[in-house]
Short mmCIF file of C-alpha atoms in Angstrom, two decimals:
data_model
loop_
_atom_site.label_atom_id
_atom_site.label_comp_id
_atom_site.label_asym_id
_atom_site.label_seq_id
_atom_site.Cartn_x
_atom_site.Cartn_y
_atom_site.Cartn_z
CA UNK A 187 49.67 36.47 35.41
CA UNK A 188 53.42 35.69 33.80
CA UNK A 189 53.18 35.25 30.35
CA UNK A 190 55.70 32.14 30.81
CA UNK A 191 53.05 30.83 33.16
CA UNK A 192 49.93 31.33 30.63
CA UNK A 193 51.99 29.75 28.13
CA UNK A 194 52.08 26.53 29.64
CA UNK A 195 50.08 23.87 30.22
CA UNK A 196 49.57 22.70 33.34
CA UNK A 197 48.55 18.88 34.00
CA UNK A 198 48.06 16.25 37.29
CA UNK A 199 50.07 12.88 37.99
CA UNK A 200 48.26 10.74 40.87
CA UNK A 201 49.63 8.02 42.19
CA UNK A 202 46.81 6.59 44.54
CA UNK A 203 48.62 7.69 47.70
CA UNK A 204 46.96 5.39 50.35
CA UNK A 205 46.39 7.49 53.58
CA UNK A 206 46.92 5.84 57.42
CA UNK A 207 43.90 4.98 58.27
CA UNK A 208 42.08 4.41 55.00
CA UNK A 209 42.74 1.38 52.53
CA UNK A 210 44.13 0.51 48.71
CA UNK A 211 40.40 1.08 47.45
CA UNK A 212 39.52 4.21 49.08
CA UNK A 213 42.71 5.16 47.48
CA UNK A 214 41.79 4.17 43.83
CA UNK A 215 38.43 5.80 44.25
CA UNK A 216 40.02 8.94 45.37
CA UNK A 217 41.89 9.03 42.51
CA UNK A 218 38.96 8.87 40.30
CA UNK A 219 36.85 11.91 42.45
CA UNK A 220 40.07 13.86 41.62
CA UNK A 221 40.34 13.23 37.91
CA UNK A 222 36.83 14.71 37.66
CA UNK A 223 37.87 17.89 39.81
CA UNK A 224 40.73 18.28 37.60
CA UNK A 225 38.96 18.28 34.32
CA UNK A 226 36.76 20.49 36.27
CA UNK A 227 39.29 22.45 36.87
CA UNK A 228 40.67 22.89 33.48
CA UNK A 229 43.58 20.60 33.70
CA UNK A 230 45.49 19.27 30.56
CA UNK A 231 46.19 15.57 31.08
CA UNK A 232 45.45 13.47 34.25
CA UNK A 233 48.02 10.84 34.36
CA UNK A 234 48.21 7.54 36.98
CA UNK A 235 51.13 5.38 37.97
CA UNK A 236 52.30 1.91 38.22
CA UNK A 237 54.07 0.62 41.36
CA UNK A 238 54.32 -2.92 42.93
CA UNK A 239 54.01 -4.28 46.32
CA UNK A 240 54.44 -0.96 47.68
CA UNK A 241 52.32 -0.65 51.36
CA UNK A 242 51.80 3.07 50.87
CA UNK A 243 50.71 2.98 46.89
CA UNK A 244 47.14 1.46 45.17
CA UNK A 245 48.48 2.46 41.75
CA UNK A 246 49.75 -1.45 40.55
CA UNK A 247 47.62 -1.36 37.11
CA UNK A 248 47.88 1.77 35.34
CA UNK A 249 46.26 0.77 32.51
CA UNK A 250 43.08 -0.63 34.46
CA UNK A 251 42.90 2.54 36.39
CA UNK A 252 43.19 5.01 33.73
CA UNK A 253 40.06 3.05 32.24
CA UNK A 254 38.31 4.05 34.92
CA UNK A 255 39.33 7.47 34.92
CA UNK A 256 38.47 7.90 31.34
CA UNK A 257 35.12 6.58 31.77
CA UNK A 258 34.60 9.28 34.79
CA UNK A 259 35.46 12.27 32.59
CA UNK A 260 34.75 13.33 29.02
CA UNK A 261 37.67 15.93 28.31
CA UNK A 262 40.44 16.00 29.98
CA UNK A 263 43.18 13.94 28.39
CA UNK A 264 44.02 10.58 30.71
CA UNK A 265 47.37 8.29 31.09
CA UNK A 266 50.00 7.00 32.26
CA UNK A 267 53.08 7.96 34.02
CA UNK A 268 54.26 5.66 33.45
CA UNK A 269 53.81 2.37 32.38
CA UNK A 270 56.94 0.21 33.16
CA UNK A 271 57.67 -1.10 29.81
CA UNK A 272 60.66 -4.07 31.29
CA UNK A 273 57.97 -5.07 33.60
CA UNK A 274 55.39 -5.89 30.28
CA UNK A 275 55.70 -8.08 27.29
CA UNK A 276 55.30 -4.64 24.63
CA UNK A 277 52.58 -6.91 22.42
CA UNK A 278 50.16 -6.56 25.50
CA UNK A 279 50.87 -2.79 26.37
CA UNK A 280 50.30 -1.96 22.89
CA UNK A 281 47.36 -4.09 23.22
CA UNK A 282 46.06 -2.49 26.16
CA UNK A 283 46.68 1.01 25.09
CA UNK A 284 45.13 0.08 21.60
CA UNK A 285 41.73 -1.19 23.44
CA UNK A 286 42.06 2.65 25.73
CA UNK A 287 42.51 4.50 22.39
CA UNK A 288 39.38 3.14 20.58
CA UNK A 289 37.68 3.19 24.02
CA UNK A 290 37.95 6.73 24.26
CA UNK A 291 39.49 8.50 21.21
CA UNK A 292 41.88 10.71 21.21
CA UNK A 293 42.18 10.98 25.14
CA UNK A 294 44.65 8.53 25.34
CA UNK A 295 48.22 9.27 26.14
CA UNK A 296 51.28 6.58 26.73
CA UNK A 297 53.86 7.50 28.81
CA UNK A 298 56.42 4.92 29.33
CA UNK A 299 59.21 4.44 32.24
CA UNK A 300 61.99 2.01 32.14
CA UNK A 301 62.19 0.77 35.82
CA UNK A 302 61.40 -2.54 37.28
CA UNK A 303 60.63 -3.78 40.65
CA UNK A 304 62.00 -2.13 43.63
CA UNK A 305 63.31 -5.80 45.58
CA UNK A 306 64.58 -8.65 44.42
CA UNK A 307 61.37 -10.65 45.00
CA UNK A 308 59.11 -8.36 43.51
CA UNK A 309 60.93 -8.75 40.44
CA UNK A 310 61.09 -12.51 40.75
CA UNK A 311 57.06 -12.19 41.26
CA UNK A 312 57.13 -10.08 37.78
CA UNK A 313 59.47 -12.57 36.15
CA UNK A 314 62.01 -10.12 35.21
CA UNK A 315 65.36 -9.10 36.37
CA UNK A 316 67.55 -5.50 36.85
CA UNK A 317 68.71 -6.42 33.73
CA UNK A 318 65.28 -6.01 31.76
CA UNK A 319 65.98 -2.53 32.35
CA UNK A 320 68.51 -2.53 29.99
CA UNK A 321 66.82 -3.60 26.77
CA UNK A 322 64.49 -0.82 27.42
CA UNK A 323 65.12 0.70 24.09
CA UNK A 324 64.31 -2.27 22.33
CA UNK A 325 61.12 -2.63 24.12
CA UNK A 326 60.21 0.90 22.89
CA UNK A 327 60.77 0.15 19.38
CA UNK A 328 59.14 -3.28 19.54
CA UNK A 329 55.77 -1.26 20.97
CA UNK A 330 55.76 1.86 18.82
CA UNK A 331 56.02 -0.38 15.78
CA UNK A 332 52.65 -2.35 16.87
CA UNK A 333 51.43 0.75 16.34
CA UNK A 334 52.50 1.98 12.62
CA UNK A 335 52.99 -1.20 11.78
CA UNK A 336 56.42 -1.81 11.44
CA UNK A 337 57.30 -4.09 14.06
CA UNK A 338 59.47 -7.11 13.27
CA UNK A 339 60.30 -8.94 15.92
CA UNK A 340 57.75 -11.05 15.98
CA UNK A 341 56.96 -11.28 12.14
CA UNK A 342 53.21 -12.30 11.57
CA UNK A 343 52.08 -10.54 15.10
CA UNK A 344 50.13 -7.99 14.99
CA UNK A 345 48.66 -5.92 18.32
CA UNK A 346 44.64 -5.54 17.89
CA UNK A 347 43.11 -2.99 18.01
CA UNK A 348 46.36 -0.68 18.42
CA UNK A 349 47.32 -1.11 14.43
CA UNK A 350 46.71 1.94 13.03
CA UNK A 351 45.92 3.75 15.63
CA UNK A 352 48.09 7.15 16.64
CA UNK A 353 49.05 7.29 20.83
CA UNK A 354 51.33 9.93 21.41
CA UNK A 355 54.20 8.33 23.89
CA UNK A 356 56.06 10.09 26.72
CA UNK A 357 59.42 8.77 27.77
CA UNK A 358 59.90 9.11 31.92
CA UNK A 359 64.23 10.03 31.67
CA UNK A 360 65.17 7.72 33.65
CA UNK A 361 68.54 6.32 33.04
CA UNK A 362 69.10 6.53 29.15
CA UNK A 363 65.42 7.71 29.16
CA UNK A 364 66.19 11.23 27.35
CA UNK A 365 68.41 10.23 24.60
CA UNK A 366 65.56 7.57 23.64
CA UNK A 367 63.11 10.16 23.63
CA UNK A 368 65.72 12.52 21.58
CA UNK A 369 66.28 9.68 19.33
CA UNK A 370 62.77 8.35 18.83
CA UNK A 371 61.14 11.75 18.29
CA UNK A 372 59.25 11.49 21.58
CA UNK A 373 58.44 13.52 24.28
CA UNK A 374 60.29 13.87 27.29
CA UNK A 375 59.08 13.86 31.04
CA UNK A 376 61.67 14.75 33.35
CA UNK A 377 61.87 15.79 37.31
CA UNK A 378 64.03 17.42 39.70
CA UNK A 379 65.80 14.54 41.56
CA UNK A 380 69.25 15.08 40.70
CA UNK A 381 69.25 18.73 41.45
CA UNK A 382 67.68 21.71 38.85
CA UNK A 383 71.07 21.67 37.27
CA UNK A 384 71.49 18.43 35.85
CA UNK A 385 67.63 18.26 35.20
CA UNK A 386 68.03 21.39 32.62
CA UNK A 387 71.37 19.71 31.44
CA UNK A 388 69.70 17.17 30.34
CA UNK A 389 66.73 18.75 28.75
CA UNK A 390 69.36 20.50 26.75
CA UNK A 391 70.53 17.65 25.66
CA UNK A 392 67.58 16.29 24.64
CA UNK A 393 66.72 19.37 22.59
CA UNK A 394 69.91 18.79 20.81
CA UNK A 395 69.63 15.40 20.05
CA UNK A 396 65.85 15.37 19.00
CA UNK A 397 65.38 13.97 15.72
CA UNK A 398 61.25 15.00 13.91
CA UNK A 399 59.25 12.15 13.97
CA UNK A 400 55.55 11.23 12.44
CA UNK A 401 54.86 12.07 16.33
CA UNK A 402 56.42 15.36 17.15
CA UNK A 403 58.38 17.57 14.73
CA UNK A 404 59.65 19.00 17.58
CA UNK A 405 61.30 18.19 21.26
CA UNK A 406 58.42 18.81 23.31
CA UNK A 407 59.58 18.84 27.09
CA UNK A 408 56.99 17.96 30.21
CA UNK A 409 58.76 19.33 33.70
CA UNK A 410 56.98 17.12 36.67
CA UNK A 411 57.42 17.99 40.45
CA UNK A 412 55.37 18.92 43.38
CA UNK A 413 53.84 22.43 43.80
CA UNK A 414 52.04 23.17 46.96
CA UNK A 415 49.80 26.24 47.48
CA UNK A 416 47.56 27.78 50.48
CA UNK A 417 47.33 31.34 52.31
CA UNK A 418 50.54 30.76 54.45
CA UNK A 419 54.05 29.85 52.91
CA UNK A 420 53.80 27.71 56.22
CA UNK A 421 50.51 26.33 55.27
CA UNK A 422 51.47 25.26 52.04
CA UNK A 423 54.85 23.68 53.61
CA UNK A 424 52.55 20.95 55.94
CA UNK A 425 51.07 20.02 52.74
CA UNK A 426 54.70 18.80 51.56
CA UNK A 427 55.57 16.90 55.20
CA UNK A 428 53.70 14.16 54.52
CA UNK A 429 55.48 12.62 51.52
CA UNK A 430 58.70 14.03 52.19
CA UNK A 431 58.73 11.53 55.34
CA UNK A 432 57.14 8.70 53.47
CA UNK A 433 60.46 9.39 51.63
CA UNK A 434 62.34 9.56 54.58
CA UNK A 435 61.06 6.15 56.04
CA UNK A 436 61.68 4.31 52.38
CA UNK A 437 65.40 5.22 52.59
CA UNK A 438 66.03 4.38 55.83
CA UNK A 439 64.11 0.70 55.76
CA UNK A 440 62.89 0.02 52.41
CA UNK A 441 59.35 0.98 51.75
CA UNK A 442 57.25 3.53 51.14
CA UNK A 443 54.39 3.61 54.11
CA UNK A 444 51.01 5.49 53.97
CA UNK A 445 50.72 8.87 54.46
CA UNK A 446 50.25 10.20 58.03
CA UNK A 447 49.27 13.54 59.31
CA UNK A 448 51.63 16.39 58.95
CA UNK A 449 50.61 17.16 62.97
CA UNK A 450 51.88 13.58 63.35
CA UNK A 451 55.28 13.77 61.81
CA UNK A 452 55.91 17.02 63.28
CA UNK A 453 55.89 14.99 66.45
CA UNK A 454 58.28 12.40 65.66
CA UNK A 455 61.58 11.84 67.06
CA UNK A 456 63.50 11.15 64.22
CA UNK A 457 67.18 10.03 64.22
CA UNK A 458 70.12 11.70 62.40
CA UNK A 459 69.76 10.53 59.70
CA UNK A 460 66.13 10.25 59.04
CA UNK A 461 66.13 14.00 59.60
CA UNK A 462 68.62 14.68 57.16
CA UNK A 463 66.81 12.58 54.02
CA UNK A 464 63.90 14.06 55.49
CA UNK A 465 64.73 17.96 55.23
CA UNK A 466 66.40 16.46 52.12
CA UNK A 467 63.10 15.66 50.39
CA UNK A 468 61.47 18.59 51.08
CA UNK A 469 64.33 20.66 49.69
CA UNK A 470 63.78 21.96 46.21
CA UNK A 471 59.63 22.03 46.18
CA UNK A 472 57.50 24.41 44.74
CA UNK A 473 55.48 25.76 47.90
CA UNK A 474 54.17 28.92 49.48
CA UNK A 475 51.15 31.36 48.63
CA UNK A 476 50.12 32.23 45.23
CA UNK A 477 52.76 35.24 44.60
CA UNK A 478 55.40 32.99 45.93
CA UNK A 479 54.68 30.42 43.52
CA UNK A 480 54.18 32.16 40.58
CA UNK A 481 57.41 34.05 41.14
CA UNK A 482 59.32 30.24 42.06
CA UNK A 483 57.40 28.64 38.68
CA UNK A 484 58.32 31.67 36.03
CA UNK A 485 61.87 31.07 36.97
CA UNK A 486 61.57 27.53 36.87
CA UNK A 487 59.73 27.50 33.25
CA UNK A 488 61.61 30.04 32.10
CA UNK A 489 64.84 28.15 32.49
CA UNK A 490 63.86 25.17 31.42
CA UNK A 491 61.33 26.57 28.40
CA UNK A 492 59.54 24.14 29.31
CA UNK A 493 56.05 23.14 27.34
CA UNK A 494 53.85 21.30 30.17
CA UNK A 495 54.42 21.25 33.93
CA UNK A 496 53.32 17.71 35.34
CA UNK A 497 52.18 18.41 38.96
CA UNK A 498 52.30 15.23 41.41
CA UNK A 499 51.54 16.61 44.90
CA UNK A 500 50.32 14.63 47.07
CA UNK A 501 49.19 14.49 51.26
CA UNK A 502 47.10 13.15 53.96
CA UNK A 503 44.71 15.80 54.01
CA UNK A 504 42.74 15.55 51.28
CA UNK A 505 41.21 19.13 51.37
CA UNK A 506 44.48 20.88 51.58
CA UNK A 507 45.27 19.39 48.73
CA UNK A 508 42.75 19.66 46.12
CA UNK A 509 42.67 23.51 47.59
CA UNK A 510 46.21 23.92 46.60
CA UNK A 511 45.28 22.82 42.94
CA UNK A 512 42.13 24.51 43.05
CA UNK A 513 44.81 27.70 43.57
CA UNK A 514 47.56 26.75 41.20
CA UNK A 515 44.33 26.43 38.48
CA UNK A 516 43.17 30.00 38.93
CA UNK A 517 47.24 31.11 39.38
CA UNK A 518 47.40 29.24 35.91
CA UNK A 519 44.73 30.86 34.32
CA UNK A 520 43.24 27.22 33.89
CA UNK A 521 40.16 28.36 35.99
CA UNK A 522 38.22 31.68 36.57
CA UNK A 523 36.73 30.13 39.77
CA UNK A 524 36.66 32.03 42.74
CA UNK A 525 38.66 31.84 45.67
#
């Protein structure tokens, strides 16, 4: 095994992919089966998402959900990523969080995006605007300082039970989303969607700009992305086809759908342009067999020194996947379990 590889911890994001055929709760009860095989697994962190109104997600209350995946495991560390701060008044995430944190101490982690809904009425239905997006940085410090204490925005308000109680926070870079993580002293998350290039140009940056805090003396940098593993390189590719035409479909007529079988899309007839945003999405992925990862991840971590890799793979078939992390766990040296 690469020593760049061994160095680094390895963790899950889930987003309750809901699967044609199956429904919203099978989804959120998948989620939880596969938090316990990750801790099983030897997994760092086991993180869930929030998205709204969104036909091919169950993820909507991140906060809810990783209760439940907390109270499923005993180990493994559980969160968010993220939680949409503009979409939240910060008194009741730091409530929330405060209420996982003495719930199940010191499991908890806070990671923290700055997007809002993805239509206009879904962000009337939140009661927020694009422009909530923008005071994102006072929204972090607002939150943080229920925590220590310091917040004064509110004078007289105080968030119980999270007072005094330490949560380390993630920042998703998103938008301005690095240099407030730089700036605050907080880690960074950070994927590949604007091309490897600018993704390590802006970790860079980051590094730079990082200023100790009481929460990390130093930048501490979480890479996300999909990796895919099985016996074939073409194996491991059908595992990607499902979400890379769930992307597809959302660009070409607004939302994300549930995931069908790869056999299925391998069928379609798709137009132009849904084939190019298609091939598009499944450019850039970790996949193949085990050397073909390892090789494709010690180049990636090794460029990026990167601390944690955040995997978020995701499919229709449910056994495909939870092989491919059962593979990336022993490539990892997370798990001496056989093959």
């Amino acid at each position: 095994m690469s020593s760049v590889i061994a160095a680094t911890r390895f963790s899950v994001l889930d987003r309750s992919r809901i699967r044609a055929g199956h429904d919203g709760p099978r989804a959120l009860r998948d989620t939880v089966a596969f938090a316990q095989e990750a801790e099983r697994l030897g997994y760092h962190r086991f993180w869930v998402s929030e998205h709204h109104s969104v036909p091919g997600v169950a993820g909507s209350a991140p906060t809810v959900l990783a209760a439940a995946v907390a109270a499923a495991t005993s180990t493994i560390r559980v969160g968010t990523g993220g939680v949409m701060l503009p979409n939240h008044q910060p008194l009741v995430v730091a409530e929330q969080f405060g209420v996982l944190e003495s719930l199940f101490p010191g499991r908890i982690d806070m990671g923290l995006g700055r997007s809002v809904g993805f239509t206009d009425g879904i962000r009337r239905a939140l009661g927020r605007g694009k422009e909530d997006a923008d005071d994102f940085a006072a929204q972090l410090t607002e939150l943080l300082g229920y925590f220590d204490g310091t917040q004064r925005v509110h004078p007289q308000v105080h968030a119980r039970p999270a007072e005094g109680l330490r949560v380390p926070a993630f920042v998703l870079a998103t938008g301005q989303g690095a240099r407030l993580a730089a700036e605050g002293g907080l880690a960074l998350v950070i994927a590949n969607v604007r091309g490897e290039d600018a993704m390590l140009r802006a970790i860079d940056d980051y590094r730079d700009a990082f200023r100790p805090s009481a929460v990390n003396d130093r930048p501490y940098v979480v890479v996300s992305g999909t990796v895919a593993l099985a016996g074939t390189t073409e194996e491991a590719r059908r595992i990607l086809l499902p979400e890379a035409w769930s992307t597809a479909h959302s660009r070409t007529r607004g939302e994300f759908p549930p995931l069908s079988p790869a056999e299925e899309i391998l069928a379609l007839a798709m137009t132009d342009r849904e084939r190019g945003l298609y091939e598009e999405a499944l450019r850039g992925q970790i996949h193949g067999t085990e050397d073909e990862v390892a090789d494709a991840l010690e180049k990636l971590l090794s460029r990026s020194a990167a601390d944690e890799y955040l995997v978020t793979t995701s499919t229709y078939d449910r056994g495909a996947m939870l092989d491919s992390y059962r593979r990336l766990a022993r490539l990892a040296g997370l798990t001496s379990e056989p093959a």
